[in-house]
Each structure stands twice: as C-alpha cells, then as structure tokens.
Coordinates of C-alpha atoms in Angstrom, one line a residue:
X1 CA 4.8 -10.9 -14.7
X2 CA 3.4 -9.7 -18.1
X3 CA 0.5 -7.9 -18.2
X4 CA -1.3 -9.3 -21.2
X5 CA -4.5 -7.3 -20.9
X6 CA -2.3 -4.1 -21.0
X7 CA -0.4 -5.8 -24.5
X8 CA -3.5 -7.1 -25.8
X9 CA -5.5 -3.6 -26.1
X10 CA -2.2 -1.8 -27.6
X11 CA -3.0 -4.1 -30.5
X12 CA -5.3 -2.8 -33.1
X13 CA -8.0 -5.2 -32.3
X14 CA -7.9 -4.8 -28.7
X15 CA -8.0 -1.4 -29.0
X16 CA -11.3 -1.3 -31.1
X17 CA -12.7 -4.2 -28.6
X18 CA -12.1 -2.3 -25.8
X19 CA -13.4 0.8 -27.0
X20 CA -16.7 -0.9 -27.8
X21 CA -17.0 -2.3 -24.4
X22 CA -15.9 0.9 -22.7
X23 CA -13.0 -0.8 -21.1
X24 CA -10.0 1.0 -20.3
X25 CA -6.7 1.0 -22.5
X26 CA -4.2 2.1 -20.7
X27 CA -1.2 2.8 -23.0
X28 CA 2.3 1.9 -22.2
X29 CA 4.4 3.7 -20.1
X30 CA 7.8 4.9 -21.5
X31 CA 10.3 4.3 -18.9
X32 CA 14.2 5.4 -19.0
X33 CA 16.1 3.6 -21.8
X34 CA 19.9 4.9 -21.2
X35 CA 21.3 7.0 -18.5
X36 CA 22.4 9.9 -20.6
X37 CA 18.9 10.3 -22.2
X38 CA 17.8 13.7 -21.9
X39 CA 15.1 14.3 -18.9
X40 CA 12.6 16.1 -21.2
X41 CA 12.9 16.3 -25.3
X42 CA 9.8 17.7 -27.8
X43 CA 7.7 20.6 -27.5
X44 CA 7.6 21.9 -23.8
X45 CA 5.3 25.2 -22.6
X46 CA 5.9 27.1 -20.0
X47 CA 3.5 29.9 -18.0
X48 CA 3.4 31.9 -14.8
X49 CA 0.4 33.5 -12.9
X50 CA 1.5 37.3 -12.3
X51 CA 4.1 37.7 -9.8
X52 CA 5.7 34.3 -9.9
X53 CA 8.7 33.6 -8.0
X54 CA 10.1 30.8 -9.7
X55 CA 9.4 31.6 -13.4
X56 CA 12.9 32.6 -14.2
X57 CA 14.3 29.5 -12.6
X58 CA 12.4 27.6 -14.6
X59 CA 13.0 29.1 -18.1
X60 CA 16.9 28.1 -17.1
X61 CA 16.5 24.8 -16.2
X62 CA 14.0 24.2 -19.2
X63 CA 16.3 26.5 -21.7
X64 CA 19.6 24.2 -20.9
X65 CA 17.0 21.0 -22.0
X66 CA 17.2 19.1 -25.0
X67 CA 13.2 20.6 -25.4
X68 CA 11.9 23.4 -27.7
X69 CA 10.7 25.7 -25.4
X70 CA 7.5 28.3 -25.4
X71 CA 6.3 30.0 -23.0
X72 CA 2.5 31.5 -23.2
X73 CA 2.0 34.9 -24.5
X74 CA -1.0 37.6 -25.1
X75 CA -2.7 37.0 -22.2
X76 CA -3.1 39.7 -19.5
X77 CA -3.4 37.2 -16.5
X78 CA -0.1 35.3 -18.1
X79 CA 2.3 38.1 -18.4
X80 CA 5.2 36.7 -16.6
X81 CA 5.0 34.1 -19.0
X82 CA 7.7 36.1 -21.0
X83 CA 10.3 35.8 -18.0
X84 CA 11.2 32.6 -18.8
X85 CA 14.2 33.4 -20.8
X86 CA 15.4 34.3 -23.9
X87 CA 15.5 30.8 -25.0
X88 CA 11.7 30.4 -24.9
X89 CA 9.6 32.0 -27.8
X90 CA 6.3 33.4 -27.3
X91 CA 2.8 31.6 -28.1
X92 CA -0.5 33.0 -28.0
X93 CA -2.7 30.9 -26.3
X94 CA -5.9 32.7 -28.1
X95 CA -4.7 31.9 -31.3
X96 CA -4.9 28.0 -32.6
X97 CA -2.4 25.5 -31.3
X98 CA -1.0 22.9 -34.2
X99 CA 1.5 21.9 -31.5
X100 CA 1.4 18.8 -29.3
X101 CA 3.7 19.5 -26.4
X102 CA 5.7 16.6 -24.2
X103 CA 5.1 19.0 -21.0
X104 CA 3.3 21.3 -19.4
X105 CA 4.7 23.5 -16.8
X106 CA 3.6 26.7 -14.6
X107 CA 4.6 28.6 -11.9
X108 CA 1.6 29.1 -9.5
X109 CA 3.9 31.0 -6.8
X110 CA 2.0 34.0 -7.7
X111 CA -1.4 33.5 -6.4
X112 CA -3.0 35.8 -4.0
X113 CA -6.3 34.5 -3.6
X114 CA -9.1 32.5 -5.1
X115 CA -9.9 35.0 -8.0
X116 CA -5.8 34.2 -9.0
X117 CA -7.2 30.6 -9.8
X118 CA -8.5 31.8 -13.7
X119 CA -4.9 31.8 -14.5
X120 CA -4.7 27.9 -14.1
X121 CA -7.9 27.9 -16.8
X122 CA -6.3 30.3 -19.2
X123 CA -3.0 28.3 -19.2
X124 CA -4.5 24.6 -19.5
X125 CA -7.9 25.3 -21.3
X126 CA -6.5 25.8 -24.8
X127 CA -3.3 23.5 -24.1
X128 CA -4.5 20.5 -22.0
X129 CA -5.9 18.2 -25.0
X130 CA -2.4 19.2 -26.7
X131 CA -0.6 17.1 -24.7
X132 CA 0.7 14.0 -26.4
X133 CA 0.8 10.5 -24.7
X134 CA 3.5 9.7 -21.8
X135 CA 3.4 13.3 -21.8
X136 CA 4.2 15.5 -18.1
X137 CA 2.0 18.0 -16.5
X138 CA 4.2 20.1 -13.8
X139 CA 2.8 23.0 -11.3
X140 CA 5.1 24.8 -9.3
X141 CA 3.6 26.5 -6.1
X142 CA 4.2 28.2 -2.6
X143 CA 3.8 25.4 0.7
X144 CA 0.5 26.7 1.8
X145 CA 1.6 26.6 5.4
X146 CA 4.3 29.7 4.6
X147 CA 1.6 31.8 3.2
X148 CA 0.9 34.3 5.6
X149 CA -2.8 35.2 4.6
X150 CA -5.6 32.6 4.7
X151 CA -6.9 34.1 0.7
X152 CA -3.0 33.2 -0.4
X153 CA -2.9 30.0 1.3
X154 CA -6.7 28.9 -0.1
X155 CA -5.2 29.5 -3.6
X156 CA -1.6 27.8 -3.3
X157 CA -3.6 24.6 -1.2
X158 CA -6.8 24.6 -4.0
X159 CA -3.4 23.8 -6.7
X160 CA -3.4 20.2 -4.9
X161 CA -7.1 19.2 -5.6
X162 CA -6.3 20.7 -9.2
X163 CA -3.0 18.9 -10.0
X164 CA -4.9 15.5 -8.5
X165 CA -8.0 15.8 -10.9
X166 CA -5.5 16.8 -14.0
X167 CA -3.8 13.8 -13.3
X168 CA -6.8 11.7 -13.6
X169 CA -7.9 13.3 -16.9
X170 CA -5.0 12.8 -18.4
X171 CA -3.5 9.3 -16.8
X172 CA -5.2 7.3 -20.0
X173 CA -2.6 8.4 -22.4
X174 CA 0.2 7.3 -19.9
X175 CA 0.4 10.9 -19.0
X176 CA 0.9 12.2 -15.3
X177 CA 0.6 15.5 -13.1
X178 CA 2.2 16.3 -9.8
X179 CA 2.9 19.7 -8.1
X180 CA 5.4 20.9 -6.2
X181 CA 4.8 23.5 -3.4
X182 CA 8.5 25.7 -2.5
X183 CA 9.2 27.3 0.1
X184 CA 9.9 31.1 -0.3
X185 CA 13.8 31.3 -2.0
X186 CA 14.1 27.8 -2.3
X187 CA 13.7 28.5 -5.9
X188 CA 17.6 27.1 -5.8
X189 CA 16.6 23.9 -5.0
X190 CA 13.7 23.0 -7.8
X191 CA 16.0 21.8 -10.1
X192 CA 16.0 18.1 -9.0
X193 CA 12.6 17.8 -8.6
X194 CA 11.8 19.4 -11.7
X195 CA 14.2 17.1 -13.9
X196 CA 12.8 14.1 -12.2
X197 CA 9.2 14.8 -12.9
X198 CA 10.0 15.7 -16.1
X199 CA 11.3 12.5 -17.0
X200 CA 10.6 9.1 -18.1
X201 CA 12.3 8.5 -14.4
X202 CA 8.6 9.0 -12.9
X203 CA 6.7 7.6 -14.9
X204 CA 4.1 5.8 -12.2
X205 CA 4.2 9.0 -10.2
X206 CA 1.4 11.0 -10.6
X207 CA -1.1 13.6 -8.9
X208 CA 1.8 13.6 -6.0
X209 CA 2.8 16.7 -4.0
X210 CA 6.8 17.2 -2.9
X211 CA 7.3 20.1 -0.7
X212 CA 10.7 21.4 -1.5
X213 CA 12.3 23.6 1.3
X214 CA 15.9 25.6 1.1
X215 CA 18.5 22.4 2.3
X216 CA 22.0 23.5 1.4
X217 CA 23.3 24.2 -2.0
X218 CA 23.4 21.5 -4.2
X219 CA 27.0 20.9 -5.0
X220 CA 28.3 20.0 -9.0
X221 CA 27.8 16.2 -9.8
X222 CA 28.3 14.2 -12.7
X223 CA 24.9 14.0 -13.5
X224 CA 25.3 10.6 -15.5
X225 CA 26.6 9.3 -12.4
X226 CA 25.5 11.5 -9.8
X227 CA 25.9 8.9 -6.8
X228 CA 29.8 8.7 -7.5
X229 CA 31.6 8.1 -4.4
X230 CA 28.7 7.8 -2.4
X231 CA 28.0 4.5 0.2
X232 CA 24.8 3.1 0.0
X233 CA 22.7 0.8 2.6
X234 CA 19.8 -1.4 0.9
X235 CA 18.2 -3.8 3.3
X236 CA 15.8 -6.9 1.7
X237 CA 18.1 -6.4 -1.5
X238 CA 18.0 -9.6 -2.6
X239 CA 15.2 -9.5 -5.0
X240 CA 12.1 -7.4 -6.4
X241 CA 12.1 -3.9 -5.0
X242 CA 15.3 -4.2 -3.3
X243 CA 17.1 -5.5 -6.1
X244 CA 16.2 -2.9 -8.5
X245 CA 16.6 0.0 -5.8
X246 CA 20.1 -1.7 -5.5
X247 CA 21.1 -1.8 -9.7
X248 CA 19.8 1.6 -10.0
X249 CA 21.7 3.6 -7.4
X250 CA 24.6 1.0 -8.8
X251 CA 23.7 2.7 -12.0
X252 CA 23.8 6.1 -10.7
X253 CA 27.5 5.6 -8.8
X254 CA 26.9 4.3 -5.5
X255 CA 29.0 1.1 -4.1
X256 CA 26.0 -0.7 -2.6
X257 CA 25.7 -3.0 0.8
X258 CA 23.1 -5.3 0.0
X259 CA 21.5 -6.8 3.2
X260 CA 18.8 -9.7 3.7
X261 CA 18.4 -12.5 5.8
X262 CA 20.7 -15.5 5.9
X263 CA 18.3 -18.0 3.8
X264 CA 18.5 -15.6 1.1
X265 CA 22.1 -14.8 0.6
X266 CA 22.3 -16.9 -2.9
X267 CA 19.9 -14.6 -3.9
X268 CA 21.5 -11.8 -2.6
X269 CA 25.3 -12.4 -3.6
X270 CA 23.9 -12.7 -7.6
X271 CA 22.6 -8.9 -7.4
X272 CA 25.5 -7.4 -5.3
X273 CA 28.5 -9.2 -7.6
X274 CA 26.9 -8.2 -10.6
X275 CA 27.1 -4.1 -9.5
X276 CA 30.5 -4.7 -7.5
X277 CA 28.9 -4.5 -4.4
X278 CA 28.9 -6.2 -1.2
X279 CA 26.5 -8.7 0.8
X280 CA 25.7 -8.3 4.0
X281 CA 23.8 -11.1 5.6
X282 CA 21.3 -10.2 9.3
X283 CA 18.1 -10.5 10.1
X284 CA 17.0 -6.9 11.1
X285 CA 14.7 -8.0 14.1
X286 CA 17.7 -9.5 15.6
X287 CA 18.9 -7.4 19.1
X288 CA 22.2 -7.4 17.6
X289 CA 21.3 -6.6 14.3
X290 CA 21.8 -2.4 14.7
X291 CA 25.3 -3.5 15.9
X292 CA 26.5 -5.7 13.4
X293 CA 25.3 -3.2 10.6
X294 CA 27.4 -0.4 12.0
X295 CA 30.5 -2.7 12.6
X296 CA 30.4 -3.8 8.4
X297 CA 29.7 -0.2 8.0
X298 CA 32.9 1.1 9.8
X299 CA 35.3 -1.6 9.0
X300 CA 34.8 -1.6 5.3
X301 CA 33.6 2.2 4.2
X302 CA 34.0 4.3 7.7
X303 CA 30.6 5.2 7.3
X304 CA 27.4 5.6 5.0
X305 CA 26.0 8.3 2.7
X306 CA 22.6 6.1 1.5
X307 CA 20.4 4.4 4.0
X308 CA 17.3 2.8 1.8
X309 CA 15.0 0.7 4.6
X310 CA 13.5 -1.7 2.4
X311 CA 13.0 -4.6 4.1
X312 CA 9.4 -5.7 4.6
X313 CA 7.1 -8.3 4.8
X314 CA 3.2 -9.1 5.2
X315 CA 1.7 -11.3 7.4
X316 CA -1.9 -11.3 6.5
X317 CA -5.1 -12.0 8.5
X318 CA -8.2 -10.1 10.1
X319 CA -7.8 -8.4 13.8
X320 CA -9.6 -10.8 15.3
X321 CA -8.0 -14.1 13.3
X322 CA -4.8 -12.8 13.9
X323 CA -2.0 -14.5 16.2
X324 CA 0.5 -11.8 17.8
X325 CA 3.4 -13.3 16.4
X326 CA 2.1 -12.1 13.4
X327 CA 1.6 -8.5 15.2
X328 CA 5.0 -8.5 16.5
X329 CA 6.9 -9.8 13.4
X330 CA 5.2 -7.3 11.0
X331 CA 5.7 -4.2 13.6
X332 CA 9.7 -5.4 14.4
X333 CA 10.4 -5.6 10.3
X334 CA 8.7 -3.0 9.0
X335 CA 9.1 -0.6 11.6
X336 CA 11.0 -0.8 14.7
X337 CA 14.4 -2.1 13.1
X338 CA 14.4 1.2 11.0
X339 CA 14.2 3.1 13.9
X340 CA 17.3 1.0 15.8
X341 CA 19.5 1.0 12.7
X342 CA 19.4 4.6 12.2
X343 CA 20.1 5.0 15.6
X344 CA 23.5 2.8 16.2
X345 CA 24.4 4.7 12.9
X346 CA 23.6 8.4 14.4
X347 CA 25.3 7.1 17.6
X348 CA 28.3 6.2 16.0
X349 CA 28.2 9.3 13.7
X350 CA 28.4 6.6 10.4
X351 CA 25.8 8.9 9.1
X352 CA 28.0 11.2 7.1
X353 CA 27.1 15.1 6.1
X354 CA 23.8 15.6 3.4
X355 CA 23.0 11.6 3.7
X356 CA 19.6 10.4 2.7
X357 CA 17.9 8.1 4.5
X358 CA 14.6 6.5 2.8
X359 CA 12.2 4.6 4.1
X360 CA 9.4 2.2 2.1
X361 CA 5.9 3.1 3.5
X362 CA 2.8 1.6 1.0
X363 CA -0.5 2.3 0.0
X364 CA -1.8 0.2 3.0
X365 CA -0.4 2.6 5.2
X366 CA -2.5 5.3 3.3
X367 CA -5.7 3.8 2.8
X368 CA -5.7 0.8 5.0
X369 CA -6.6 -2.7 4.0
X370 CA -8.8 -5.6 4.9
X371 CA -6.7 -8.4 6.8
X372 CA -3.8 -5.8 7.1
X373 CA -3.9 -4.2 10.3
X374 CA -0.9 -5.1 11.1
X375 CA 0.9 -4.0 7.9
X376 CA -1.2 -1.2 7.6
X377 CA -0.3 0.1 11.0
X378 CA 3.9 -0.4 10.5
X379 CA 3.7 1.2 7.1
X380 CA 1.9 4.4 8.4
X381 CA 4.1 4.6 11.5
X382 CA 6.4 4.7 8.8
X383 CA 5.3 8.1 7.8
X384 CA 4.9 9.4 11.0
X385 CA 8.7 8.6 12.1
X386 CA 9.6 10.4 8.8
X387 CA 7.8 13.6 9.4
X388 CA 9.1 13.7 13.0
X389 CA 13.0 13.0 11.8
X390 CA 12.9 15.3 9.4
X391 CA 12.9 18.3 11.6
X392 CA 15.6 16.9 13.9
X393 CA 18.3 15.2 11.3
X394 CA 21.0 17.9 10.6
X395 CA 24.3 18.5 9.2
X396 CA 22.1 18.1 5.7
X397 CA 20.7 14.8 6.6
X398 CA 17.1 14.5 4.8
X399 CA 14.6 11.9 5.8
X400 CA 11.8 10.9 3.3
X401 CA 9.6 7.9 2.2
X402 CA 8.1 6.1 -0.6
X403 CA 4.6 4.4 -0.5
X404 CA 4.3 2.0 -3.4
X405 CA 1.0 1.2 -5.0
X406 CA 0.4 -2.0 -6.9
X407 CA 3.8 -2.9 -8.4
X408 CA 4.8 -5.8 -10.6
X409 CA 6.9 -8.6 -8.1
X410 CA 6.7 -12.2 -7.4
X411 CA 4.4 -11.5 -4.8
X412 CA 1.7 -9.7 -6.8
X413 CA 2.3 -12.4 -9.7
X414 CA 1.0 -15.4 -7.4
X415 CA -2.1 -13.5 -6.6
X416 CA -5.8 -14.6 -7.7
X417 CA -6.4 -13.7 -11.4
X418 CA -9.1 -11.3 -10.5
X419 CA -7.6 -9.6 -7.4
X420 CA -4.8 -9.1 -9.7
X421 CA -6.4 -7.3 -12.6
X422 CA -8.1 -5.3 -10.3
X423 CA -4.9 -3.5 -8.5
X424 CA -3.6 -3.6 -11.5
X425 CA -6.3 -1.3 -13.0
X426 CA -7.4 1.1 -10.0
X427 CA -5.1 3.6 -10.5
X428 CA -5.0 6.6 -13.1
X429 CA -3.0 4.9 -15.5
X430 CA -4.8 1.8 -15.3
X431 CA -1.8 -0.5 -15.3
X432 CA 0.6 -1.8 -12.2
X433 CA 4.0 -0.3 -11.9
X434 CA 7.6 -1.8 -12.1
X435 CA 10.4 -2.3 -9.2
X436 CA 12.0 0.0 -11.4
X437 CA 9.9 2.8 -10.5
X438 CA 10.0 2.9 -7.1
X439 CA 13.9 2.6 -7.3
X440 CA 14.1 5.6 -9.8
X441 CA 12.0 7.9 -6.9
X442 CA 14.8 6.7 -4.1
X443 CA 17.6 7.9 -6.8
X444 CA 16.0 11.1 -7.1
X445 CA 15.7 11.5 -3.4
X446 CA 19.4 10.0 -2.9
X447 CA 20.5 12.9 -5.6
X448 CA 22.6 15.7 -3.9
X449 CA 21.0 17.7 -5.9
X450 CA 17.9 17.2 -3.4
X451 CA 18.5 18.6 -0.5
X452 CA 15.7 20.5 -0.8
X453 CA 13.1 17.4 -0.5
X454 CA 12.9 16.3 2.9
X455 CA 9.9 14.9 4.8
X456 CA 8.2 14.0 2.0
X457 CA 5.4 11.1 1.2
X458 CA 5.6 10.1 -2.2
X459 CA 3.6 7.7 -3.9
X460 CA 4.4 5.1 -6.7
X461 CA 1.1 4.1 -7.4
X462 CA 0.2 5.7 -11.2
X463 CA -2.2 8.0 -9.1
X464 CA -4.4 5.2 -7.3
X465 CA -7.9 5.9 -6.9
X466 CA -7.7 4.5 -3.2
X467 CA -6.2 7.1 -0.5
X468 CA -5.5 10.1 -0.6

C-alpha cells in the first residue's frame, strides 16, 4: 500500500507544512535498483581508534569500491587512520570539511577502556552533520564477551548504546547506523557484512548489532549471482514476505522450493514459474509434513543448501479471551514445525555443508504486544532456538533470524487508518519497510560469503523505538 503521508511531505508544500507543525518527514529510502549496482559509490571516510585490528581490512574492501575513499588524518587519537591503504587520501578532521560523504566507517577494535571512547567524538564530531541523506554510518568492534578485561569490554559494549543513539540522529534523512562486533582474527570474514551495510541492500536496517565470528573461508562467488547452484527452501512463499524472499534469492542464483498450504497454491505456482522454481504444496503443522518435505527435497535436488522458515500467522486476542486453538495453532506454525523440519532434514543429512538456515522472528517477539501472547511467545522462542542451534550446527551450517518491524503487506494495508500511521511512523526513519527489505537481509545471510554471521538477531524495523 502507498504511503501517501510519506509522498505528500517530499513535495515542496508538505515539506514546509510539516515543518511548521513539527511533524516528521521522513525522506525516501533508496533501495537497490540493479544487481550489479555498486554496494557503496560517493565520498566514503574511513578512521580507526589506535591499535585497530581491522583497519587494514577495511581500507581493501573500501579501496576495491566504486567510492572515493579518505581516511581521517592529523589527529593523535586517530593515527591508524592512515593504515587504510594506499588508496585512501588523508583528511584532517581539524581543518573545514566541504565534503558530504555517503558513509561513515571506523574501526573501534582498538579500545582499551572508557578514556578510548574520545576517539568516537573526534571521528564523528566534525563529520556526522556531513553526512548526506540515505547515507550509512558503520562501526566495527571487538564481541565484548572475548575481551578479556572488564575496562576493554565496557568500551567495545558502550559502542552499542552509541551506534543506537547515532542511528536515531540521523534516521530523518533516510540515513542508518549499525555496528558490528568481530571476533579476534575474524577480520576475514567482515567483508559480507560490511558490503551489505554499506548498501542500498539494508536500507530499513538500522542501530542493529551482527556479531561476526571466524566460520570457514569464504569461497569465490559470482557476486552478481552469488547463490548460483545453491537449493533453496521458502515456506509461506506464496505472497508478501515470502514471495519477495523467494524472487530475491531467485535474483541472486538460487533454484527456489516455494511451499504454502494447499488453498494457496494458485498463488503460489504464479511466484515459483515466474523464477523457474518449483511449488511445493503442505501444511507445516501436518505430522507428516517434515516427511514429505524431505522426500521433494531428495527426489528432485538430493538435498538443500537454503532453508528460509517463513511461514507464519497471527491469531489475535487477549490471554484471557483467547481459545487454545488459537494457542496451539500459533505455537505449531510459527514455531514447532521449524524445529521438525530441520530435524527430518538433519536426520537425513539433506542439509548440505555451509547451509543457512533462517528463521523469521518479529518485533512482537522483542517487545511483546497487547492481544499477542501467543504470537509473541512463538516469535521469541524463535530466537531462543536460534541462539541454542547455532553452537551445535556444524560442517559450516549457520543458524540466524530476522525480526521484522512494521513492513508494507496486505496484512498491514487492511489495518485501521490510525493504527496504521502510527507503526508506520515509530521507528527512526519514520516510514514502514518493504518485503523487499527483509528478503535482501536473508540474501545477505544466505551469501557464502557469511559464514562468519551466525546466531544473529537482526531487525528490519528502520530502528523501531519499541524494544530493544
């Protein structure tokens, strides 16, 4: 559904009404036009605290960009600014900056305790109201829980509550900030991450936190197509969400299974024949369900590289209102029958090596929500069986999860007026996001270039201001 506030103050009028009322006016959000368009283009500047680990990594992946790179200079606490490569040219931050810059990106690795902190101020104070609109803010730190003195891990975990507050200073120009904590000598595996975050790919993700680990070496893909050859699972594919999770990995290489219940195969056939896929119709609750999923699995691929549990539904009404079919229902969809699937498919080893499973958590599962105990209770169990399977997959398997905020479906379109505006407007960027957007955060996790990013809780939401 349109958004017609969100068109109506990009207009010169709207603008200047909204201004006057002090409403906000969110601006648009420039989302990925063609799958060989460069992850970051424009101005981009580049700093490290002293000591940073991943400074050099950075310069390379920035230097082989389609950006102008700098990288901050004559400042005492910024020194290993200058090791980001050869390809970056020096810029004093003391001096005044005619520049507007499409990204922002430091390497925090480097901080040893609280007094380290005036680095992040000497970096963003003279740069931060440079930034131009749909512009990126990236921080790169160490996992606090690696950090073997409590003054090091204050510093590396106070980068979180930074990165958050960034993100809300900055969301009105369509601008985001997120933060990625490495583990020691996974420097190797930022390059992923970085690109995504970088790129008009996230651009509803912001003031998020990915912890990237070691994982294997990323092996060389096509990185127009980075999914060719790869097998990919989709369940409630048949519209919304699963429908654009299902065209995007298309877009990316994958041969997709789409799967949804029997009553919406129509549906369902229109998105897998138009991105040469196939259709699988089950109901996921069903006892034989995990069976007949593994048995289309073997007899037409011999196994799966992709497993994306989207399936989901709602089934809304306060604790003490609510039947227990609508208990049951909601737990066997949204929860159980992800943990059954993956199962028969570990069982029958159809999980193949470095597969990516990802499961759909929400917002509700975050925050909670009033008449959604139900939901609320699946979607966070959700997070919990994440976390736990991610230190038991192996053989390169990673396990994460996405928790969508507010997006744009037919579901939120047939919503009251006013409940409508108001999701729509409680985030950071003040507007609701697109299926597109959560399917662009599953590609990036489905990249095997990520085998870094496991466990994680990411959240499409344009930084919501409910939850944490």
């Amino acid at each position: 559904m349109s958004d017609l506030y969100l068109r109506l103050v990009n207009t010169p009028v709207g603008r200047t009404a909204a201004q006057s009322l002090g409403l906000p006016a969110p601006a648009p959000l420039k989302r990925l036009k063609r799958t060989d368009q460069p992850f970051i283009e424009g101005k981009v500047l580049i700093g490290a605290a002293n000591g940073g680990k991943a400074i050099a990594t950075l310069g390379s992946i920035l230097g082989a960009s389609a950006a102008t790179l700098h990288h901050a200079s004559e400042s005492n606490r910024l020194a290993d600014s200058s090791k980001a490569g050869n390809k970056a040219r020096p810029l004093d931050l003391a001096s005044d900056i005619n520049q507007q810059f499409s990204a922002l990106v430091f390497d925090a690795t480097g901080l040893k305790g609280p007094a380290d902190l005036r680095a992040l101020y000497d970096f963003f104070h003279p740069t931060i109201k440079k930034l131009g609109s749909n512009a990126r803010v990236l921080v790169i730190g160490q996992n606090p829980a690696s950090c073997r003195k409590a003054p090091q891990a204050a510093a590396q975990g106070a980068l979180e509550g930074f990165v958050r507050s960034v993100g809300k200073e900055i969301g009105k120009k369509g601008s985001t900030a997120n933060l990625l904590w490495m583990a020691p000598g996974a420097e190797k595996q930022l390059d992923s991450s970085v690109r995504f975050f970088l790129s008009a790919r996230s651009a509803y993700v912001s003031g998020q936190v990915v912890k990237v680990g070691k994982g294997n070496a990323a092996p060389a893909t096509n990185p127009v197509a980075p999914l060719t050859g790869k097998v990919a699972l989709v369940t409630g594919a048949s519209r919304g969400i699963g429908a654009a999770i299902s065209e995007t990995l298309a877009r990316d290489g994958a041969t997709v299974i789409g799967l949804d219940i029997p009553p919406a195969m129509e549906e369902l056939e229109k998105v897998t024949s138009a991105i040469n896929g196939k259709a699988l119709a089950c109901d996921i609750t069903d006892d034989k369900a995990p069976k007949l999923i593994a048995d289309f699995i073997e007899e037409h691929f011999g196994g799966v590289d992709l497993v994306i549990h989207n399936a989901g539904i709602t089934r809304d009404k306060t604790l003490g209102n609510m039947p227990e079919h609508f208990w049951d229902m909601t737990i066997a969809v949204n929860l159980t029958a992800e943990e059954l699937i993956d199962e028969e498919l570990a069982k029958r080893e159809l999980m193949k090596e470095n597969g990516r499973i990802v499961c759909i958590s929400s917002i509700s599962g975050i925050a909670g929500n009033f008449g959604q105990t139900n939901y609320s209770t699946a979607k966070c169990g959700v997070i919990g069986y994440v976390e736990a399977m991610a230190r038991q997959l192996k053989n390169g398997i990673t396990i994460n999860a996405v928790a969508p905020g507010f997006i744009e479906t037919r579901m939120t379109a047939a919503m009251p007026v006013t409940i409508r505006e108001a999701g729509r407007r409680m985030n950071s960027l003040s507007q609701g996001g697109q299926p597109v957007d959560v399917a662009e955060a599953i590609a990036w996790y489905c990249s095997p270039a990520s085998n870094g990013v496991n466990g994680n809780v990411v959240r499409v939401c344009g930084q919501s201001l409910i939850g944490k």
